[in-house]
């Protein structure tokens, strides 16, 4: 299971008309790229941060329901990447770990351990500023 967080702008067609050329679009893409990498690093940091309060399994302390997952092998953290999106003027942040979606959304037997959506929410205002700053250059 793969999960994606898309970073894009509303009213893309209207924005493209106002930007009018490749320079403005390139500025938006630079801002969105920086924003996507911000989401990526925020999600990774939430996984790597200590202070998890779930059960102890040998040397591994699991996360509790609602907390970002605890890192065990590092596969989840390494699998989070940002790339140009499939929609115009967009970037995507995704995790390729097979179990990424199960952690983010939970299952019938396990409560969610969200890390991507909280990272996107936490980064939203900064992304708007990153895009605006690039357009002002």
Short mmCIF file of N, CA and C in Angstrom, two decimals:
data_model
loop_
_atom_site.label_atom_id
_atom_site.label_comp_id
_atom_site.label_asym_id
_atom_site.label_seq_id
_atom_site.Cartn_x
_atom_site.Cartn_y
_atom_site.Cartn_z
N UNK A 1 0.85 -1.18 0.00
CA UNK A 1 0.00 0.00 0.00
C UNK A 1 0.89 1.23 0.00
N UNK A 2 0.61 2.16 -0.88
CA UNK A 2 1.36 3.40 -1.00
C UNK A 2 0.45 4.54 -0.59
N UNK A 3 0.99 5.54 0.11
CA UNK A 3 0.20 6.72 0.42
C UNK A 3 0.87 7.93 -0.20
N UNK A 4 0.07 8.89 -0.63
CA UNK A 4 0.55 10.10 -1.24
C UNK A 4 -0.04 11.30 -0.52
N UNK A 5 0.75 12.33 -0.38
CA UNK A 5 0.27 13.64 0.04
C UNK A 5 0.60 14.56 -1.12
N UNK A 6 -0.41 15.19 -1.69
CA UNK A 6 -0.18 16.08 -2.82
C UNK A 6 -0.13 17.52 -2.32
N UNK A 7 0.85 18.24 -2.82
CA UNK A 7 0.98 19.66 -2.55
C UNK A 7 0.68 20.37 -3.86
N UNK A 8 -0.47 21.04 -3.92
CA UNK A 8 -0.78 21.76 -5.14
C UNK A 8 -1.53 23.03 -4.80
N UNK A 9 -1.83 23.79 -5.82
CA UNK A 9 -2.52 25.06 -5.63
C UNK A 9 -3.93 24.96 -6.18
N UNK A 10 -4.88 25.60 -5.51
CA UNK A 10 -6.25 25.63 -6.00
C UNK A 10 -6.33 26.61 -7.18
N UNK A 11 -7.30 26.44 -8.00
CA UNK A 11 -7.55 27.30 -9.15
C UNK A 11 -6.33 27.36 -10.06
N UNK A 12 -5.79 26.19 -10.39
CA UNK A 12 -4.57 26.09 -11.20
C UNK A 12 -4.74 26.80 -12.54
N UNK A 13 -5.86 26.58 -13.22
CA UNK A 13 -6.04 27.19 -14.55
C UNK A 13 -5.99 28.71 -14.47
N UNK A 14 -6.66 29.27 -13.47
CA UNK A 14 -6.66 30.73 -13.30
C UNK A 14 -5.26 31.23 -12.98
N UNK A 15 -4.56 30.52 -12.14
CA UNK A 15 -3.20 30.90 -11.79
C UNK A 15 -2.28 30.84 -13.01
N UNK A 16 -2.41 29.78 -13.80
CA UNK A 16 -1.58 29.66 -15.00
C UNK A 16 -1.81 30.83 -15.95
N UNK A 17 -3.06 31.26 -16.09
CA UNK A 17 -3.36 32.41 -16.94
C UNK A 17 -2.70 33.68 -16.40
N UNK A 18 -2.77 33.86 -15.08
CA UNK A 18 -2.18 35.05 -14.48
C UNK A 18 -0.66 35.02 -14.55
N UNK A 19 -0.09 33.85 -14.41
CA UNK A 19 1.37 33.74 -14.48
C UNK A 19 1.84 34.01 -15.90
N UNK A 20 1.07 33.55 -16.86
CA UNK A 20 1.31 33.88 -18.24
C UNK A 20 2.54 33.31 -18.91
N UNK A 21 3.52 32.92 -18.20
CA UNK A 21 4.72 32.42 -18.86
C UNK A 21 5.44 31.41 -18.02
N UNK A 22 6.53 30.94 -18.57
CA UNK A 22 7.28 29.88 -17.89
C UNK A 22 8.00 30.39 -16.65
N UNK A 23 8.34 31.68 -16.61
CA UNK A 23 9.05 32.21 -15.44
C UNK A 23 8.20 32.12 -14.17
N UNK A 24 6.93 32.50 -14.28
CA UNK A 24 6.05 32.44 -13.12
C UNK A 24 5.77 31.01 -12.69
N UNK A 25 5.57 30.14 -13.67
CA UNK A 25 5.33 28.73 -13.36
C UNK A 25 6.56 28.11 -12.70
N UNK A 26 7.73 28.48 -13.18
CA UNK A 26 8.97 27.95 -12.59
C UNK A 26 9.10 28.42 -11.14
N UNK A 27 8.69 29.65 -10.86
CA UNK A 27 8.76 30.17 -9.50
C UNK A 27 7.82 29.38 -8.58
N UNK A 28 6.61 29.11 -9.07
CA UNK A 28 5.66 28.32 -8.28
C UNK A 28 6.22 26.93 -8.02
N UNK A 29 6.78 26.32 -9.04
CA UNK A 29 7.34 24.98 -8.88
C UNK A 29 8.51 24.96 -7.88
N UNK A 30 9.33 26.00 -7.89
CA UNK A 30 10.42 26.07 -6.91
C UNK A 30 9.86 26.14 -5.49
N UNK A 31 8.82 26.95 -5.31
CA UNK A 31 8.20 27.05 -3.99
C UNK A 31 7.54 25.74 -3.56
N UNK A 32 6.85 25.09 -4.51
CA UNK A 32 6.21 23.82 -4.20
C UNK A 32 7.24 22.72 -3.92
N UNK A 33 8.34 22.75 -4.64
CA UNK A 33 9.40 21.77 -4.40
C UNK A 33 9.95 21.93 -2.99
N UNK A 34 10.24 23.17 -2.60
CA UNK A 34 10.72 23.41 -1.25
C UNK A 34 9.68 22.97 -0.22
N UNK A 35 8.41 23.21 -0.53
CA UNK A 35 7.34 22.80 0.38
C UNK A 35 7.22 21.30 0.49
N UNK A 36 7.37 20.61 -0.63
CA UNK A 36 7.30 19.15 -0.61
C UNK A 36 8.44 18.57 0.22
N UNK A 37 9.62 19.14 0.06
CA UNK A 37 10.75 18.65 0.86
C UNK A 37 10.57 19.00 2.34
N UNK A 38 9.87 20.09 2.63
CA UNK A 38 9.55 20.43 4.01
C UNK A 38 8.61 19.38 4.61
N UNK A 39 7.59 18.98 3.87
CA UNK A 39 6.69 17.93 4.34
C UNK A 39 7.47 16.62 4.54
N UNK A 40 8.31 16.28 3.58
CA UNK A 40 9.11 15.05 3.68
C UNK A 40 9.95 15.06 4.95
N UNK A 41 10.68 16.13 5.19
CA UNK A 41 11.55 16.16 6.37
C UNK A 41 10.76 16.21 7.67
N UNK A 42 9.62 16.90 7.65
CA UNK A 42 8.78 16.96 8.86
C UNK A 42 8.22 15.57 9.19
N UNK A 43 7.77 14.84 8.19
CA UNK A 43 7.27 13.48 8.41
C UNK A 43 8.39 12.58 8.92
N UNK A 44 9.56 12.68 8.31
CA UNK A 44 10.69 11.85 8.75
C UNK A 44 11.09 12.18 10.18
N UNK A 45 11.14 13.45 10.51
CA UNK A 45 11.51 13.85 11.87
C UNK A 45 10.50 13.35 12.90
N UNK A 46 9.22 13.36 12.53
CA UNK A 46 8.20 12.90 13.49
C UNK A 46 8.36 11.41 13.79
N UNK A 47 8.82 10.66 12.81
CA UNK A 47 9.06 9.22 13.01
C UNK A 47 10.31 9.00 13.85
N UNK A 48 11.35 9.77 13.57
CA UNK A 48 12.63 9.58 14.25
C UNK A 48 12.67 10.19 15.65
N UNK A 49 11.74 11.08 15.96
CA UNK A 49 11.73 11.73 17.27
C UNK A 49 11.51 10.71 18.37
N UNK A 50 12.19 10.91 19.44
CA UNK A 50 12.01 10.03 20.60
C UNK A 50 10.70 10.33 21.30
N UNK A 51 10.55 9.80 22.48
CA UNK A 51 9.38 10.09 23.29
C UNK A 51 8.13 9.32 22.92
N UNK A 52 8.27 8.23 22.22
CA UNK A 52 7.10 7.40 21.91
C UNK A 52 6.61 6.77 23.21
N UNK A 53 5.31 6.57 23.30
CA UNK A 53 4.73 6.11 24.56
C UNK A 53 4.01 4.77 24.46
N UNK A 54 4.25 4.04 23.38
CA UNK A 54 3.61 2.74 23.21
C UNK A 54 4.34 1.65 23.98
N UNK A 55 4.00 0.41 23.68
CA UNK A 55 4.57 -0.75 24.36
C UNK A 55 6.06 -0.92 24.04
N UNK A 56 6.75 -1.51 24.98
CA UNK A 56 8.17 -1.83 24.81
C UNK A 56 8.28 -3.26 24.31
N UNK A 57 9.02 -3.45 23.20
CA UNK A 57 9.27 -4.77 22.65
C UNK A 57 10.79 -4.96 22.59
N UNK A 58 11.36 -5.58 23.59
CA UNK A 58 12.82 -5.70 23.65
C UNK A 58 13.42 -4.31 23.74
N UNK A 59 14.27 -3.96 22.76
CA UNK A 59 14.89 -2.63 22.75
C UNK A 59 14.04 -1.60 22.02
N UNK A 60 12.96 -2.03 21.38
CA UNK A 60 12.13 -1.13 20.57
C UNK A 60 10.92 -0.64 21.37
N UNK A 61 10.76 0.68 21.44
CA UNK A 61 9.56 1.29 22.04
C UNK A 61 8.63 1.68 20.90
N UNK A 62 7.47 1.05 20.84
CA UNK A 62 6.50 1.33 19.78
C UNK A 62 5.80 2.67 20.05
N UNK A 63 5.13 3.18 19.04
CA UNK A 63 4.33 4.38 19.21
C UNK A 63 2.95 3.98 19.72
N UNK A 64 2.31 4.91 20.40
CA UNK A 64 0.94 4.71 20.86
C UNK A 64 -0.01 5.16 19.76
N UNK A 65 -1.26 4.72 19.79
CA UNK A 65 -2.24 5.19 18.81
C UNK A 65 -2.26 6.72 18.76
N UNK A 66 -2.27 7.26 17.54
CA UNK A 66 -2.30 8.70 17.36
C UNK A 66 -0.93 9.35 17.26
N UNK A 67 0.12 8.67 17.74
CA UNK A 67 1.48 9.18 17.61
C UNK A 67 2.05 8.78 16.25
N UNK A 68 3.04 9.52 15.79
CA UNK A 68 3.76 9.10 14.58
C UNK A 68 4.41 7.76 14.88
N UNK A 69 4.58 6.92 13.87
CA UNK A 69 5.19 5.60 14.10
C UNK A 69 6.60 5.75 14.68
N UNK A 70 6.99 4.77 15.44
CA UNK A 70 8.37 4.71 15.94
C UNK A 70 9.23 4.05 14.87
N UNK A 71 10.46 4.52 14.73
CA UNK A 71 11.35 3.92 13.76
C UNK A 71 11.97 2.66 14.34
N UNK A 72 11.98 1.61 13.55
CA UNK A 72 12.60 0.36 13.97
C UNK A 72 13.75 0.03 13.02
N UNK A 73 13.44 -0.17 11.75
CA UNK A 73 14.48 -0.53 10.78
C UNK A 73 14.91 0.66 9.92
N UNK A 74 14.14 1.74 9.91
CA UNK A 74 14.43 2.91 9.08
C UNK A 74 13.84 2.85 7.70
N UNK A 75 13.18 1.75 7.37
CA UNK A 75 12.60 1.59 6.03
C UNK A 75 11.54 2.65 5.74
N UNK A 76 10.68 2.91 6.70
CA UNK A 76 9.61 3.89 6.50
C UNK A 76 10.20 5.28 6.24
N UNK A 77 11.17 5.68 7.03
CA UNK A 77 11.80 7.00 6.88
C UNK A 77 12.50 7.12 5.53
N UNK A 78 13.26 6.12 5.16
CA UNK A 78 13.98 6.16 3.88
C UNK A 78 13.04 6.13 2.68
N UNK A 79 11.85 5.58 2.87
CA UNK A 79 10.89 5.45 1.77
C UNK A 79 10.06 6.69 1.51
N UNK A 80 10.19 7.72 2.32
CA UNK A 80 9.42 8.95 2.12
C UNK A 80 10.20 9.85 1.17
N UNK A 81 9.58 10.15 0.03
CA UNK A 81 10.25 10.97 -0.98
C UNK A 81 9.29 12.01 -1.55
N UNK A 82 9.87 13.03 -2.18
CA UNK A 82 9.10 14.07 -2.85
C UNK A 82 9.45 14.03 -4.33
N UNK A 83 8.45 14.29 -5.18
CA UNK A 83 8.68 14.29 -6.62
C UNK A 83 7.66 15.21 -7.30
N UNK A 84 7.96 15.57 -8.52
CA UNK A 84 7.03 16.37 -9.30
C UNK A 84 5.73 15.60 -9.43
N UNK A 85 4.61 16.28 -9.25
CA UNK A 85 3.31 15.64 -9.28
C UNK A 85 2.79 15.38 -10.67
N UNK A 86 1.73 14.61 -10.74
CA UNK A 86 1.12 14.27 -12.02
C UNK A 86 0.18 15.37 -12.51
N UNK A 87 -0.24 16.27 -11.65
CA UNK A 87 -1.09 17.39 -12.01
C UNK A 87 -0.22 18.61 -12.32
N UNK A 88 -0.75 19.57 -13.09
CA UNK A 88 0.03 20.78 -13.34
C UNK A 88 0.36 21.51 -12.04
N UNK A 89 1.52 22.09 -11.99
CA UNK A 89 1.97 22.86 -10.84
C UNK A 89 1.76 22.10 -9.53
N UNK A 90 2.32 20.92 -9.42
CA UNK A 90 2.15 20.13 -8.20
C UNK A 90 3.39 19.31 -7.89
N UNK A 91 3.53 19.02 -6.62
CA UNK A 91 4.54 18.10 -6.11
C UNK A 91 3.82 17.08 -5.26
N UNK A 92 4.38 15.89 -5.15
CA UNK A 92 3.80 14.83 -4.32
C UNK A 92 4.85 14.35 -3.32
N UNK A 93 4.39 14.07 -2.14
CA UNK A 93 5.23 13.46 -1.11
C UNK A 93 4.61 12.10 -0.86
N UNK A 94 5.40 11.04 -0.95
CA UNK A 94 4.82 9.72 -0.79
C UNK A 94 5.80 8.81 -0.07
N UNK A 95 5.26 7.72 0.43
CA UNK A 95 6.06 6.69 1.08
C UNK A 95 5.86 5.39 0.33
N UNK A 96 6.95 4.73 0.01
CA UNK A 96 6.86 3.50 -0.76
C UNK A 96 6.87 2.24 0.12
N UNK A 97 7.01 2.41 1.42
CA UNK A 97 6.99 1.24 2.30
C UNK A 97 5.63 0.55 2.17
N UNK A 98 5.64 -0.75 2.05
CA UNK A 98 4.40 -1.52 1.88
C UNK A 98 3.37 -1.25 2.97
N UNK A 99 3.84 -0.96 4.16
CA UNK A 99 2.96 -0.79 5.31
C UNK A 99 2.67 0.67 5.65
N UNK A 100 3.12 1.61 4.82
CA UNK A 100 2.96 3.04 5.09
C UNK A 100 1.51 3.44 5.31
N UNK A 101 0.64 2.99 4.44
CA UNK A 101 -0.78 3.34 4.55
C UNK A 101 -1.43 2.75 5.78
N UNK A 102 -1.02 1.55 6.16
CA UNK A 102 -1.59 0.93 7.36
C UNK A 102 -1.24 1.75 8.60
N UNK A 103 -0.02 2.27 8.64
CA UNK A 103 0.38 3.11 9.77
C UNK A 103 -0.37 4.44 9.75
N UNK A 104 -0.44 5.07 8.59
CA UNK A 104 -1.08 6.38 8.48
C UNK A 104 -2.57 6.33 8.84
N UNK A 105 -3.27 5.32 8.33
CA UNK A 105 -4.73 5.27 8.48
C UNK A 105 -5.23 4.23 9.46
N UNK A 106 -4.38 3.32 9.90
CA UNK A 106 -4.79 2.26 10.79
C UNK A 106 -5.42 1.10 10.03
N UNK A 107 -5.76 0.08 10.76
CA UNK A 107 -6.43 -1.10 10.20
C UNK A 107 -7.54 -1.49 11.16
N UNK A 108 -8.22 -2.58 10.86
CA UNK A 108 -9.28 -3.04 11.77
C UNK A 108 -8.70 -3.53 13.09
N UNK A 109 -7.39 -3.82 13.11
CA UNK A 109 -6.75 -4.35 14.32
C UNK A 109 -5.74 -3.38 14.94
N UNK A 110 -5.51 -2.23 14.31
CA UNK A 110 -4.51 -1.30 14.81
C UNK A 110 -4.97 0.14 14.57
N UNK A 111 -4.87 0.97 15.58
CA UNK A 111 -5.21 2.38 15.43
C UNK A 111 -4.16 3.08 14.58
N UNK A 112 -4.55 4.17 13.95
CA UNK A 112 -3.66 4.94 13.08
C UNK A 112 -2.49 5.54 13.85
N UNK A 113 -1.36 5.62 13.14
CA UNK A 113 -0.16 6.31 13.61
C UNK A 113 0.19 7.34 12.53
N UNK A 114 -0.60 8.41 12.42
CA UNK A 114 -0.42 9.35 11.31
C UNK A 114 0.90 10.12 11.38
N UNK A 115 1.50 10.32 10.23
CA UNK A 115 2.75 11.07 10.14
C UNK A 115 2.79 11.95 8.89
N UNK A 116 2.13 11.53 7.80
CA UNK A 116 2.15 12.32 6.57
C UNK A 116 1.16 13.49 6.64
N UNK A 117 -0.08 13.22 6.99
CA UNK A 117 -1.07 14.30 7.05
C UNK A 117 -0.70 15.33 8.10
N UNK A 118 -0.26 14.95 9.30
CA UNK A 118 0.17 15.97 10.25
C UNK A 118 1.35 16.81 9.73
N UNK A 119 2.25 16.19 8.99
CA UNK A 119 3.38 16.93 8.42
C UNK A 119 2.89 17.93 7.38
N UNK A 120 1.93 17.52 6.55
CA UNK A 120 1.37 18.42 5.54
C UNK A 120 0.63 19.58 6.20
N UNK A 121 -0.17 19.27 7.22
CA UNK A 121 -0.92 20.30 7.92
C UNK A 121 0.02 21.29 8.60
N UNK A 122 1.04 20.77 9.26
CA UNK A 122 2.01 21.62 9.96
C UNK A 122 2.77 22.51 8.98
N UNK A 123 2.98 22.07 7.77
CA UNK A 123 3.78 22.78 6.78
C UNK A 123 2.98 23.73 5.90
N UNK A 124 1.67 23.65 5.93
CA UNK A 124 0.82 24.36 4.96
C UNK A 124 1.10 25.86 4.88
N UNK A 125 1.12 26.56 6.00
CA UNK A 125 1.35 28.01 5.98
C UNK A 125 2.74 28.34 5.46
N UNK A 126 3.72 27.53 5.82
CA UNK A 126 5.09 27.76 5.35
C UNK A 126 5.18 27.56 3.84
N UNK A 127 4.43 26.60 3.31
CA UNK A 127 4.45 26.35 1.87
C UNK A 127 3.87 27.54 1.12
N UNK A 128 2.79 28.09 1.61
CA UNK A 128 2.21 29.28 0.98
C UNK A 128 3.25 30.40 0.95
N UNK A 129 3.97 30.58 2.03
CA UNK A 129 5.01 31.61 2.09
C UNK A 129 6.16 31.29 1.13
N UNK A 130 6.56 30.04 1.05
CA UNK A 130 7.63 29.65 0.12
C UNK A 130 7.26 29.98 -1.32
N UNK A 131 6.02 29.65 -1.70
CA UNK A 131 5.57 29.94 -3.06
C UNK A 131 5.51 31.45 -3.29
N UNK A 132 4.94 32.18 -2.32
CA UNK A 132 4.84 33.64 -2.44
C UNK A 132 6.22 34.28 -2.56
N UNK A 133 7.16 33.81 -1.76
CA UNK A 133 8.53 34.35 -1.81
C UNK A 133 9.17 34.12 -3.17
N UNK A 134 8.94 32.93 -3.74
CA UNK A 134 9.50 32.65 -5.06
C UNK A 134 8.86 33.54 -6.14
N UNK A 135 7.57 33.80 -6.01
CA UNK A 135 6.90 34.66 -6.98
C UNK A 135 7.35 36.12 -6.87
N UNK A 136 7.77 36.52 -5.68
CA UNK A 136 8.20 37.91 -5.46
C UNK A 136 9.62 38.15 -5.96
N UNK A 137 10.39 37.10 -6.17
CA UNK A 137 11.78 37.26 -6.62
C UNK A 137 11.85 37.84 -8.02
#
